[in-house]
């Protein structure tokens, strides 16, 4: 995302005048870093602090940052896939991980593991808990995307807009301008 | 037997799914199922009639000891012959009845096959629970068939009425069956028959079973749904609502009477209800001008008769009941078919509009006269054999209390039966027709051979089995022995000598003729009598009253429980969630923990307390949300201080996101809340909050001590130990989430998914079209139910 592409006046997009340059600029570094951190949490979760749930929440944090800087449109354009696809795929993945062992003659959620030797990471042990965790991760991301889609649209006339006599037209802006 | 049920299922579903292109020919495909059943039954018949039932078993829920046991004994064979024989004829008849492009025709044909399969399941199940399942399936398919014309509000109301009454009866029946099964130690009827249970619980159980059977077989006071169901297409009425489904109740009573007739109040209940139903049905039939309703009330009356014969637990009388089942199926199905033909060709079935049938209608009229005569009990027809046998049974073997009274009722109701049969015949010949009205009947073209054929077949059966009833000796005697092991049933006779039963038949026919001759006067008397009994609530009024009552109670309960106040909802929810476990754990509080472990704790807790107090004091919504976030962050700090990085990480992320989402939602609300009358007063809110706090505190204390009193390692120790060897992970929290308690996680993510979908639909209200709003109850009460009822029943 960059500032110029979002400077349109289309619904859900913040006008250029309302954007904060400091945030927009730092986003360019922050956003990918957070996603890498989330990926690390997801993959390393089985042995170190982290896991699918936390991974998903961290992605959600990154999305929240995008929302603050670019509005609902920025969140929508992040993943070009509809939010419910994340939910469905996530549940499908987790449920398959849970039930495939049954098909293979084991018990529900029985996990297996395998060790690989990869060039950079050397010895890597992967358990079948990972796809389960990825499913959880996807569902959390889907949930957050849906929440932003449902509640994130800019409201032209929030019921409370005139409550305190403030003349700020956008609630999103008001929030941001609050100390 | 399973393959037969499967065949019905497959054919039924196939027709529903792809039968549209077949049009009327769907009924030809449908006919395969009853035809196959008949052939199969014919192949098995010799062995079964020798007293050697065919059995099949299939373990369904072995954990609960519920198997599907199928058993074809001679009584089941008799029912199978009725179900599949009439079913086959109905399929052929439907080809003439329905026009080619009637909407919903394929669905009707398919569901008809499904119904036939369910009905076969009822009579072939030896196991009570399986019987119940099939019993309910017949109710469901009956509902679908009555309401097949879903654009007709009367059809919808009638189907609702049928499924409400039979469905409620089904629940009662299930309770009764379970009581009996538990008391008897088996759910197999063949084993219960050998060793019937007794005792107080069984006495209650049999009353429940009887109530279930009475609703299904339209006994008073549950009979109102059957006349209302006449809104269904005539083939459906002929098949379900005269020949087969309504006999399910009779069937069950017949099966259980040998076990329980001497137990509790079984025999008394059966006699009172059966006698009442038989008389009231006859009286009402005599007042109808709609031929179909006349037959429907006649069916109610005959079902009461069958109860009186099969329910008293005396095998000579039951044998007559078995003959009546066969005779009734033959004449009543034929009569319904005649009504369907008249309705189809003339467009009316009201006897005041029918007159002037031309000579091409002779065959139909012969069918009508012969079948109605069989219903009236005129020799030498099948109905006469049944009635004679019944009278003889009560005369010779009615040596139990109340038998004479029942006999009197049977004679009186049979006079009514004669009278309404005569009314039917006169109606078909146009005796009630208004000659001043235009003659529709003469112009109506005569029905085709395929259309009349099935009723002719039934009429031939009525005549042949009337003249040579001995043809059925094997079947009827076999069925009697199947019900009453060790009994010695008598052969059937058209003429059993000059005995009292014959005399009673003469009396019945004589009085019936008198009632018919003076029918105008009878109608006047009935009208006056109906004025007298009007204040007594009828079954229909009772049904509507119950429906209105449910509506009123539901409205009041909803208004009380769901009063629209979010604070009250939340108070109820959190009090329930915290108080229930607290009450359970309050006794298990262990020693109090050490209050302060590190100085950092004091700081963090102080922040938490201050933020929590602040959140409940400030009047600014977003400020309150942020303070709540502060509580959460401080909590995460506590986790860090206690060395739980995973929890802390999760808590931090959750707090961050939930604060953002909070803010998103709060934008839509006023920024601050004003002084307005809260739905819960402040002291009350403080009390609720305090109670929740104390509850959580107790819960935390007792949870920490879980298993400490048992001589086992605590759960957390076990999990930490097993994490690496069993879960292949160093992070015990994650191993618990994805492995040890992975199934819980599965449930949680499903809930998350549902919550996400719910949140979106909450946020986007007002998208529903206004006309989607269909108040089902109101529609039934106001638009449907009243006109669906035939006429005030007196």
Tab-separated table of C-alpha atoms in Angstrom, chain A residues 41 45-51 53-54 57 60-61 64 67 87 91 94-95 99 108-109 111 113 125 127 129 132-133 136 139-140 143-144 146-155 158-160 163-164 171 174-175 178, chain B residues 620 622 626 645-646 649-650 653-654 656-657 660-661 663-665 667-672 674 724 727-732 734-735 737-739 741-746 749-750 752-753 755-757 759-760 762-764:
chain	number	residue	atom	x	y	z
A	41	UNK	CA	5.213	-17.428	15.881
A	45	UNK	CA	4.961	-22.269	18.185
A	46	UNK	CA	5.310	-25.944	18.884
A	47	UNK	CA	8.589	-25.504	20.713
A	48	UNK	CA	8.792	-21.843	21.658
A	49	UNK	CA	6.250	-19.218	22.670
A	50	UNK	CA	3.815	-18.690	19.828
A	51	UNK	CA	1.401	-20.838	17.892
A	53	UNK	CA	-3.610	-18.396	17.619
A	54	UNK	CA	-0.959	-15.859	18.510
A	57	UNK	CA	-3.592	-12.250	16.361
A	60	UNK	CA	-4.574	-8.954	13.131
A	61	UNK	CA	-2.407	-6.333	14.847
A	64	UNK	CA	-5.188	-2.871	12.658
A	67	UNK	CA	-6.664	0.250	9.148
A	87	UNK	CA	-12.568	-18.974	7.741
A	91	UNK	CA	-11.652	-24.880	9.440
A	94	UNK	CA	-7.853	-28.038	10.927
A	95	UNK	CA	-10.704	-30.489	10.574
A	99	UNK	CA	-9.867	-36.505	10.891
A	108	UNK	CA	-8.720	-38.222	16.144
A	109	UNK	CA	-5.932	-35.595	16.090
A	111	UNK	CA	-0.063	-36.439	15.203
A	113	UNK	CA	6.253	-35.974	12.763
A	125	UNK	CA	11.364	-31.241	12.508
A	127	UNK	CA	4.816	-32.361	13.102
A	129	UNK	CA	0.271	-30.283	14.404
A	132	UNK	CA	-3.747	-27.750	12.466
A	133	UNK	CA	-2.130	-24.587	13.783
A	136	UNK	CA	-6.326	-21.906	13.566
A	139	UNK	CA	-9.543	-18.667	11.122
A	140	UNK	CA	-8.262	-15.925	13.406
A	143	UNK	CA	-12.347	-13.396	11.955
A	144	UNK	CA	-10.392	-10.160	12.154
A	146	UNK	CA	-14.577	-9.941	8.879
A	147	UNK	CA	-14.726	-7.714	11.928
A	148	UNK	CA	-13.031	-4.941	9.992
A	149	UNK	CA	-15.336	-5.513	7.059
A	150	UNK	CA	-18.383	-5.420	9.310
A	151	UNK	CA	-17.544	-2.513	11.572
A	152	UNK	CA	-14.707	-0.801	9.818
A	153	UNK	CA	-16.551	1.244	7.214
A	154	UNK	CA	-16.283	4.967	7.743
A	155	UNK	CA	-19.533	6.322	9.039
A	158	UNK	CA	-22.096	8.664	13.500
A	159	UNK	CA	-24.903	9.151	15.999
A	160	UNK	CA	-22.486	10.682	18.444
A	163	UNK	CA	-22.586	14.967	20.835
A	164	UNK	CA	-19.593	16.840	22.027
A	171	UNK	CA	-14.892	9.194	13.470
A	174	UNK	CA	-11.303	11.660	15.688
A	175	UNK	CA	-10.041	8.492	17.242
A	178	UNK	CA	-7.292	11.692	20.458
B	620	UNK	CA	-16.696	8.379	28.059
B	622	UNK	CA	-13.767	5.108	24.344
B	626	UNK	CA	-8.970	1.929	26.696
B	645	UNK	CA	5.580	-15.948	28.072
B	646	UNK	CA	3.072	-17.794	25.926
B	649	UNK	CA	2.019	-13.026	24.290
B	650	UNK	CA	-1.531	-14.135	23.668
B	653	UNK	CA	-2.220	-9.563	21.156
B	654	UNK	CA	-5.785	-10.108	22.290
B	656	UNK	CA	-4.464	-4.879	21.340
B	657	UNK	CA	-6.950	-6.227	18.880
B	660	UNK	CA	-9.123	-1.686	18.286
B	661	UNK	CA	-12.330	-3.578	17.616
B	663	UNK	CA	-13.190	1.415	19.208
B	664	UNK	CA	-14.509	0.406	15.806
B	665	UNK	CA	-17.873	-0.511	17.268
B	667	UNK	CA	-17.844	4.842	16.856
B	668	UNK	CA	-21.427	3.981	16.088
B	669	UNK	CA	-22.606	4.887	19.583
B	670	UNK	CA	-22.832	8.245	21.305
B	671	UNK	CA	-19.456	9.212	22.693
B	672	UNK	CA	-20.536	9.246	26.287
B	674	UNK	CA	-25.710	10.444	29.760
B	724	UNK	CA	8.018	-33.655	24.599
B	727	UNK	CA	3.384	-34.194	21.913
B	728	UNK	CA	6.808	-33.769	20.247
B	729	UNK	CA	6.980	-30.167	21.336
B	730	UNK	CA	8.833	-28.128	23.903
B	731	UNK	CA	6.082	-25.541	24.273
B	732	UNK	CA	3.664	-27.255	26.587
B	734	UNK	CA	0.964	-25.204	22.345
B	735	UNK	CA	1.111	-28.974	22.721
B	737	UNK	CA	-3.750	-26.654	22.402
B	738	UNK	CA	-3.024	-28.686	19.299
B	739	UNK	CA	-2.615	-32.152	20.735
B	741	UNK	CA	-6.705	-30.778	24.153
B	742	UNK	CA	-6.780	-30.437	20.385
B	743	UNK	CA	-10.370	-31.523	20.225
B	744	UNK	CA	-11.305	-28.558	22.445
B	745	UNK	CA	-9.433	-26.268	20.099
B	746	UNK	CA	-11.396	-27.757	17.239
B	749	UNK	CA	-12.235	-22.434	16.323
B	750	UNK	CA	-15.651	-23.549	15.140
B	752	UNK	CA	-14.865	-18.422	16.427
B	753	UNK	CA	-16.042	-19.018	12.886
B	755	UNK	CA	-18.984	-15.702	15.898
B	756	UNK	CA	-17.364	-14.080	12.881
B	757	UNK	CA	-20.368	-14.825	10.714
B	759	UNK	CA	-20.784	-10.387	13.915
B	760	UNK	CA	-21.109	-9.607	10.245
B	762	UNK	CA	-25.229	-8.196	13.354
B	763	UNK	CA	-23.439	-5.317	11.717
B	764	UNK	CA	-25.530	-5.484	8.576
